[in-house]
PDB file of C-alpha atoms in Angstrom:
ATOM      1  CA  UNK A  82       5.262  -1.904  55.198  1.00 65.00           C
ATOM      2  CA  UNK A  83       4.883  -1.923  51.426  1.00 83.00           C
ATOM      3  CA  UNK A  84       3.327  -4.845  49.577  1.00 92.00           C
ATOM      4  CA  UNK A  85       3.683  -5.409  45.834  1.00 95.00           C
ATOM      5  CA  UNK A  86       3.003  -8.802  44.279  1.00 97.00           C
ATOM      6  CA  UNK A  87       2.089 -10.234  40.919  1.00 97.00           C
ATOM      7  CA  UNK A  88       1.458 -13.415  38.952  1.00 97.00           C
ATOM      8  CA  UNK A  89       0.969 -14.783  35.443  1.00 98.00           C
ATOM      9  CA  UNK A  90      -2.248 -16.502  34.475  1.00 97.00           C
ATOM     10  CA  UNK A  91      -3.826 -17.929  31.331  1.00 96.00           C
ATOM     11  CA  UNK A  92      -3.395 -15.108  28.817  1.00 95.00           C
ATOM     12  CA  UNK A  93      -2.806 -12.319  31.316  1.00 97.00           C
ATOM     13  CA  UNK A  94      -0.496 -11.027  34.036  1.00 98.00           C
ATOM     14  CA  UNK A  95      -1.529  -8.965  37.029  1.00 97.00           C
ATOM     15  CA  UNK A  96       0.097  -6.836  39.703  1.00 97.00           C
ATOM     16  CA  UNK A  97      -1.396  -5.852  43.054  1.00 97.00           C
ATOM     17  CA  UNK A  98       0.072  -3.188  45.341  1.00 95.00           C
ATOM     18  CA  UNK A  99      -0.849  -1.415  48.536  1.00 93.00           C
ATOM     19  CA  UNK A 100      -1.774   2.243  48.143  1.00 90.00           C
ATOM     20  CA  UNK A 101      -0.281   3.700  51.332  1.00 86.00           C
ATOM     21  CA  UNK A 102       2.321   6.470  51.291  1.00 83.00           C
ATOM     22  CA  UNK A 103       4.122   6.352  54.635  1.00 81.00           C
ATOM     23  CA  UNK A 104       7.150   7.920  56.264  1.00 78.00           C
ATOM     24  CA  UNK A 105       8.334   6.450  59.551  1.00 75.00           C
ATOM     25  CA  UNK A 106       5.214   6.266  61.750  1.00 77.00           C
ATOM     26  CA  UNK A 107       3.160   8.675  59.621  1.00 80.00           C
ATOM     27  CA  UNK A 108       0.651   7.802  56.894  1.00 81.00           C
ATOM     28  CA  UNK A 109       0.564  10.646  54.371  1.00 82.00           C
ATOM     29  CA  UNK A 110      -2.091   9.179  52.078  1.00 81.00           C
ATOM     30  CA  UNK A 111      -3.847   5.903  51.423  1.00 82.00           C
ATOM     31  CA  UNK A 112      -4.627   6.245  47.715  1.00 84.00           C
ATOM     32  CA  UNK A 113      -1.104   6.254  46.235  1.00 88.00           C
ATOM     33  CA  UNK A 114      -0.956   4.357  42.926  1.00 92.00           C
ATOM     34  CA  UNK A 115       2.285   2.318  42.888  1.00 94.00           C
ATOM     35  CA  UNK A 116       1.532   0.541  39.605  1.00 96.00           C
ATOM     36  CA  UNK A 117       2.422   2.596  36.530  1.00 95.00           C
ATOM     37  CA  UNK A 118       1.088   1.869  33.040  1.00 95.00           C
ATOM     38  CA  UNK A 119       4.313   1.927  30.999  1.00 94.00           C
ATOM     39  CA  UNK A 120       2.609   1.672  27.626  1.00 92.00           C
ATOM     40  CA  UNK A 121      -0.435  -0.004  26.106  1.00 92.00           C
ATOM     41  CA  UNK A 122       0.654  -3.516  27.157  1.00 95.00           C
ATOM     42  CA  UNK A 123       3.027  -3.089  30.128  1.00 97.00           C
ATOM     43  CA  UNK A 124       2.666  -2.497  33.869  1.00 97.00           C
ATOM     44  CA  UNK A 125       5.362  -1.479  36.340  1.00 97.00           C
ATOM     45  CA  UNK A 126       4.728  -2.112  40.045  1.00 96.00           C
ATOM     46  CA  UNK A 127       7.313  -0.467  42.301  1.00 95.00           C
ATOM     47  CA  UNK A 128       8.190  -0.366  45.985  1.00 92.00           C
ATOM     48  CA  UNK A 129      10.903   1.529  47.804  1.00 89.00           C
ATOM     49  CA  UNK A 130      11.786   5.107  48.675  1.00 87.00           C
ATOM     50  CA  UNK A 131       8.926   7.364  47.570  1.00 87.00           C
ATOM     51  CA  UNK A 132      11.118   9.842  45.681  1.00 88.00           C
ATOM     52  CA  UNK A 133      13.138   7.145  43.931  1.00 91.00           C
ATOM     53  CA  UNK A 134       9.971   5.240  43.080  1.00 91.00           C
ATOM     54  CA  UNK A 135       8.279   8.245  41.480  1.00 91.00           C
ATOM     55  CA  UNK A 136      11.374   9.556  39.673  1.00 93.00           C
ATOM     56  CA  UNK A 137      12.712   6.240  38.390  1.00 94.00           C
ATOM     57  CA  UNK A 138       9.403   4.789  37.189  1.00 94.00           C
ATOM     58  CA  UNK A 139       8.589   8.007  35.319  1.00 95.00           C
ATOM     59  CA  UNK A 140      12.086   7.969  33.785  1.00 95.00           C
ATOM     60  CA  UNK A 141      11.544   4.401  32.540  1.00 96.00           C
ATOM     61  CA  UNK A 142       8.078   5.239  31.215  1.00 96.00           C
ATOM     62  CA  UNK A 143       9.308   8.236  29.218  1.00 96.00           C
ATOM     63  CA  UNK A 144      12.201   6.260  27.728  1.00 96.00           C
ATOM     64  CA  UNK A 145       9.879   3.434  26.697  1.00 96.00           C
ATOM     65  CA  UNK A 146       7.681   6.009  24.956  1.00 95.00           C
ATOM     66  CA  UNK A 147      10.753   7.631  23.365  1.00 96.00           C
ATOM     67  CA  UNK A 148      11.896   4.301  21.905  1.00 95.00           C
ATOM     68  CA  UNK A 149       8.480   3.698  20.353  1.00 94.00           C
ATOM     69  CA  UNK A 150       8.369   7.268  19.000  1.00 95.00           C
ATOM     70  CA  UNK A 151      11.813   6.962  17.390  1.00 95.00           C
ATOM     71  CA  UNK A 152      11.478   3.452  16.008  1.00 95.00           C
ATOM     72  CA  UNK A 153       7.770   3.098  15.341  1.00 94.00           C
ATOM     73  CA  UNK A 154       7.499  -0.150  17.314  1.00 93.00           C
ATOM     74  CA  UNK A 155       7.165  -0.711  21.069  1.00 93.00           C
ATOM     75  CA  UNK A 156       9.750  -2.450  23.207  1.00 95.00           C
ATOM     76  CA  UNK A 157       8.948  -6.053  24.067  1.00 96.00           C
ATOM     77  CA  UNK A 158       8.388  -6.827  27.732  1.00 97.00           C
ATOM     78  CA  UNK A 159      11.763  -8.597  27.901  1.00 97.00           C
ATOM     79  CA  UNK A 160      13.518  -5.610  26.300  1.00 97.00           C
ATOM     80  CA  UNK A 161      11.819  -3.174  28.700  1.00 97.00           C
ATOM     81  CA  UNK A 162      12.869  -5.346  31.655  1.00 97.00           C
ATOM     82  CA  UNK A 163      16.480  -5.478  30.459  1.00 97.00           C
ATOM     83  CA  UNK A 164      16.529  -1.708  29.869  1.00 96.00           C
ATOM     84  CA  UNK A 165      15.176  -1.119  33.389  1.00 96.00           C
ATOM     85  CA  UNK A 166      17.748  -3.480  34.854  1.00 96.00           C
ATOM     86  CA  UNK A 167      20.525  -1.701  32.932  1.00 95.00           C
ATOM     87  CA  UNK A 168      19.512   1.703  34.287  1.00 94.00           C
ATOM     88  CA  UNK A 169      19.468   0.377  37.865  1.00 93.00           C
ATOM     89  CA  UNK A 170      22.890  -1.240  37.344  1.00 92.00           C
ATOM     90  CA  UNK A 171      24.334   1.985  35.920  1.00 91.00           C
ATOM     91  CA  UNK A 172      23.080   4.031  38.871  1.00 89.00           C
ATOM     92  CA  UNK A 173      24.408   1.424  41.298  1.00 87.00           C
ATOM     93  CA  UNK A 174      27.912   1.514  39.798  1.00 85.00           C
ATOM     94  CA  UNK A 175      27.996   5.319  39.770  1.00 80.00           C
ATOM     95  CA  UNK A 176      27.543   5.301  43.551  1.00 69.00           C
ATOM     96  CA  UNK A 177      31.339   5.379  43.916  1.00 59.00           C
ATOM     97  CA  UNK A 178      31.360   8.696  42.043  1.00 60.00           C
ATOM     98  CA  UNK A 179      28.805  10.445  44.209  1.00 57.00           C
ATOM     99  CA  UNK A 180      25.533   9.475  42.505  1.00 65.00           C
ATOM    100  CA  UNK A 181      23.035   7.674  44.703  1.00 72.00           C
ATOM    101  CA  UNK A 182      21.562   4.391  43.469  1.00 83.00           C
ATOM    102  CA  UNK A 183      17.805   4.067  43.103  1.00 89.00           C
ATOM    103  CA  UNK A 184      16.349   2.285  46.127  1.00 91.00           C
ATOM    104  CA  UNK A 185      13.433   0.824  44.218  1.00 94.00           C
ATOM    105  CA  UNK A 186      12.227  -2.744  43.600  1.00 95.00           C
ATOM    106  CA  UNK A 187      10.140  -3.523  40.533  1.00 96.00           C
ATOM    107  CA  UNK A 188       7.714  -6.080  39.148  1.00 97.00           C
ATOM    108  CA  UNK A 189       7.249  -5.567  35.406  1.00 98.00           C
ATOM    109  CA  UNK A 190       4.310  -7.302  33.755  1.00 98.00           C
ATOM    110  CA  UNK A 191       3.544  -7.251  30.055  1.00 97.00           C
ATOM    111  CA  UNK A 192       1.817  -8.958  27.166  1.00 97.00           C
ATOM    112  CA  UNK A 193       3.479  -9.617  23.797  1.00 96.00           C
ATOM    113  CA  UNK A 194       1.578 -11.030  20.839  1.00 93.00           C
ATOM    114  CA  UNK A 195       4.216 -13.670  20.078  1.00 92.00           C
ATOM    115  CA  UNK A 196       5.141 -14.570  23.670  1.00 94.00           C
ATOM    116  CA  UNK A 197       1.986 -13.967  25.680  1.00 96.00           C
ATOM    117  CA  UNK A 198       2.009 -12.664  29.267  1.00 97.00           C
ATOM    118  CA  UNK A 199       5.211 -12.408  31.306  1.00 97.00           C
ATOM    119  CA  UNK A 200       6.391 -11.107  34.673  1.00 98.00           C
ATOM    120  CA  UNK A 201       9.880  -9.855  35.565  1.00 98.00           C
ATOM    121  CA  UNK A 202      11.389  -9.304  39.011  1.00 97.00           C
ATOM    122  CA  UNK A 203      13.992  -6.514  39.242  1.00 97.00           C
ATOM    123  CA  UNK A 204      15.407  -5.453  42.613  1.00 94.00           C
ATOM    124  CA  UNK A 205      17.384  -2.367  43.617  1.00 92.00           C
ATOM    125  CA  UNK A 206      20.756  -4.064  43.042  1.00 92.00           C
ATOM    126  CA  UNK A 207      19.767  -4.838  39.438  1.00 93.00           C
ATOM    127  CA  UNK A 208      18.884  -8.517  39.769  1.00 95.00           C
ATOM    128  CA  UNK A 209      16.604  -9.628  36.937  1.00 97.00           C
ATOM    129  CA  UNK A 210      14.498 -12.797  36.851  1.00 96.00           C
ATOM    130  CA  UNK A 211      11.538 -13.915  34.792  1.00 97.00           C
ATOM    131  CA  UNK A 212       8.942 -15.430  37.124  1.00 95.00           C
ATOM    132  CA  UNK A 213       5.430 -16.837  37.235  1.00 96.00           C
ATOM    133  CA  UNK A 214       4.830 -15.125  40.594  1.00 97.00           C
ATOM    134  CA  UNK A 215       6.771 -12.625  42.687  1.00 96.00           C
ATOM    135  CA  UNK A 216       6.517 -10.109  45.520  1.00 96.00           C
ATOM    136  CA  UNK A 217       8.341  -7.292  47.295  1.00 94.00           C
ATOM    137  CA  UNK A 218       7.969  -5.661  50.697  1.00 89.00           C
ATOM    138  CA  UNK A 219       6.989  -6.948  54.118  1.00 89.00           C
ATOM    139  CA  UNK A 220       3.789  -8.314  52.635  1.00 90.00           C
ATOM    140  CA  UNK A 221       5.867 -10.693  50.510  1.00 92.00           C
ATOM    141  CA  UNK A 222       6.384 -12.949  53.550  1.00 91.00           C
ATOM    142  CA  UNK A 223       2.683 -13.783  53.438  1.00 93.00           C
ATOM    143  CA  UNK A 224       1.785 -13.315  49.768  1.00 94.00           C
ATOM    144  CA  UNK A 225       4.626 -15.578  48.577  1.00 95.00           C
ATOM    145  CA  UNK A 226       3.620 -18.337  50.993  1.00 94.00           C
ATOM    146  CA  UNK A 227      -0.012 -18.068  49.864  1.00 95.00           C
ATOM    147  CA  UNK A 228       1.008 -18.178  46.202  1.00 96.00           C
ATOM    148  CA  UNK A 229       3.326 -21.141  46.822  1.00 95.00           C
ATOM    149  CA  UNK A 230       0.349 -22.980  48.272  1.00 95.00           C
ATOM    150  CA  UNK A 231      -2.409 -21.957  45.853  1.00 96.00           C
ATOM    151  CA  UNK A 232      -0.784 -20.813  42.597  1.00 96.00           C
ATOM    152  CA  UNK A 233      -1.190 -23.056  39.549  1.00 95.00           C
ATOM    153  CA  UNK A 234      -0.015 -22.589  35.955  1.00 94.00           C
ATOM    154  CA  UNK A 235      -2.781 -21.486  33.606  1.00 93.00           C
ATOM    155  CA  UNK A 236      -5.039 -19.954  36.251  1.00 96.00           C
ATOM    156  CA  UNK A 237      -8.148 -18.178  35.004  1.00 96.00           C
ATOM    157  CA  UNK A 238      -8.677 -14.515  35.845  1.00 96.00           C
ATOM    158  CA  UNK A 239     -11.320 -15.421  38.439  1.00 96.00           C
ATOM    159  CA  UNK A 240      -8.954 -17.892  40.131  1.00 97.00           C
ATOM    160  CA  UNK A 241      -6.105 -15.366  40.093  1.00 97.00           C
ATOM    161  CA  UNK A 242      -8.246 -12.611  41.636  1.00 97.00           C
ATOM    162  CA  UNK A 243      -9.420 -15.068  44.289  1.00 97.00           C
ATOM    163  CA  UNK A 244      -5.757 -15.797  45.095  1.00 97.00           C
ATOM    164  CA  UNK A 245      -4.968 -12.065  45.219  1.00 97.00           C
ATOM    165  CA  UNK A 246      -7.829 -11.606  47.680  1.00 96.00           C
ATOM    166  CA  UNK A 247      -6.467 -14.453  49.801  1.00 95.00           C
ATOM    167  CA  UNK A 248      -3.059 -12.727  49.856  1.00 95.00           C
ATOM    168  CA  UNK A 249      -4.615  -9.382  50.842  1.00 94.00           C
ATOM    169  CA  UNK A 250      -6.637 -10.990  53.647  1.00 93.00           C
ATOM    170  CA  UNK A 251      -3.505 -12.733  54.926  1.00 93.00           C
ATOM    171  CA  UNK A 252      -1.474  -9.502  54.837  1.00 92.00           C
ATOM    172  CA  UNK A 253      -4.187  -7.566  56.666  1.00 91.00           C
ATOM    173  CA  UNK A 254      -4.556 -10.207  59.363  1.00 91.00           C
ATOM    174  CA  UNK A 255      -0.893 -11.117  59.899  1.00 89.00           C
ATOM    175  CA  UNK A 256       1.159  -7.957  59.298  1.00 85.00           C
ATOM    176  CA  UNK A 257       1.459  -5.864  62.460  1.00 82.00           C
ATOM    177  CA  UNK A 258       1.029  -2.569  60.578  1.00 80.00           C
ATOM    178  CA  UNK A 259      -0.968  -3.651  57.552  1.00 80.00           C
ATOM    179  CA  UNK A 260      -1.840  -1.336  54.643  1.00 85.00           C
ATOM    180  CA  UNK A 261      -5.626  -1.083  54.360  1.00 88.00           C
ATOM    181  CA  UNK A 262      -6.065  -0.398  50.642  1.00 92.00           C
ATOM    182  CA  UNK A 263      -4.839  -2.201  47.528  1.00 95.00           C
ATOM    183  CA  UNK A 264      -5.073  -1.642  43.771  1.00 96.00           C
ATOM    184  CA  UNK A 265      -5.078  -4.471  41.211  1.00 97.00           C
ATOM    185  CA  UNK A 266      -4.108  -3.973  37.565  1.00 97.00           C
ATOM    186  CA  UNK A 267      -3.990  -6.514  34.740  1.00 97.00           C
ATOM    187  CA  UNK A 268      -2.448  -6.702  31.271  1.00 97.00           C
ATOM    188  CA  UNK A 269      -3.616  -9.022  28.495  1.00 96.00           C
ATOM    189  CA  UNK A 270      -4.173  -8.926  24.739  1.00 96.00           C
ATOM    190  CA  UNK A 271      -6.653  -6.070  25.255  1.00 96.00           C
ATOM    191  CA  UNK A 272      -4.083  -3.876  27.014  1.00 95.00           C
ATOM    192  CA  UNK A 273      -3.012  -2.722  30.469  1.00 96.00           C
ATOM    193  CA  UNK A 274      -5.667  -1.358  32.803  1.00 96.00           C
ATOM    194  CA  UNK A 275      -6.896  -1.121  36.373  1.00 95.00           C
ATOM    195  CA  UNK A 276      -9.033  -4.097  37.331  1.00 95.00           C
ATOM    196  CA  UNK A 277     -10.289  -3.198  40.793  1.00 94.00           C
ATOM    197  CA  UNK A 278      -9.449  -1.823  44.230  1.00 92.00           C
ATOM    198  CA  UNK A 279      -9.702  -3.380  47.646  1.00 90.00           C
ATOM    199  CA  UNK A 280     -10.404  -0.763  50.298  1.00 87.00           C
ATOM    200  CA  UNK A 281     -11.072  -1.253  53.988  1.00 79.00           C
ATOM    201  CA  UNK A 282     -11.148   2.407  55.087  1.00 59.00           C
ATOM    202  CA  UNK A 283     -11.955   5.708  53.335  1.00 52.00           C
ATOM    203  CA  UNK A 284      -8.966   7.250  51.522  1.00 47.00           C
ATOM    204  CA  UNK A 285      -7.072   9.977  53.391  1.00 46.00           C
TER     205      UNK A 285
END
């Protein structure tokens, strides 16, 4: 019942994700952070198998750092998205030779000085799209419909957070097994950081 969604506003991009770690009918923890800070100006929100999510996102993060260390400049958001897509595609095509693909879906948000904020949608079969808004998981049925109704280009941070809260309320009220806690992170010219959390029960 994972929920990861994001949008682009006026000078920033944000990603929100539930913080539940579940397996079948069991909740292992409710403070899992599914949004990784890739570098100073990039966020990676992931959903999917817990092991694949942790291993693959860390692999991408370390390679992004390695590129900057070797070349002295960071990858652009578009370059990081294409690198991530390439790694997913490679793993998918090696499936015939015994290697399992990564069952992980990704929203990659970043801020580049020349381009501004951007958001990329990358699914487990290596589909890549640049979007203004996107979502993964069962919560996407409700968050996408809310964003289709209320999203506008050039939204302020306050308007975007209000829309995120609307999506969270809708997910909690409509999804039969709804995750209680969410984390929201933003990236803008000042960098990538956690903005706030939305919690309805104490963390396990």
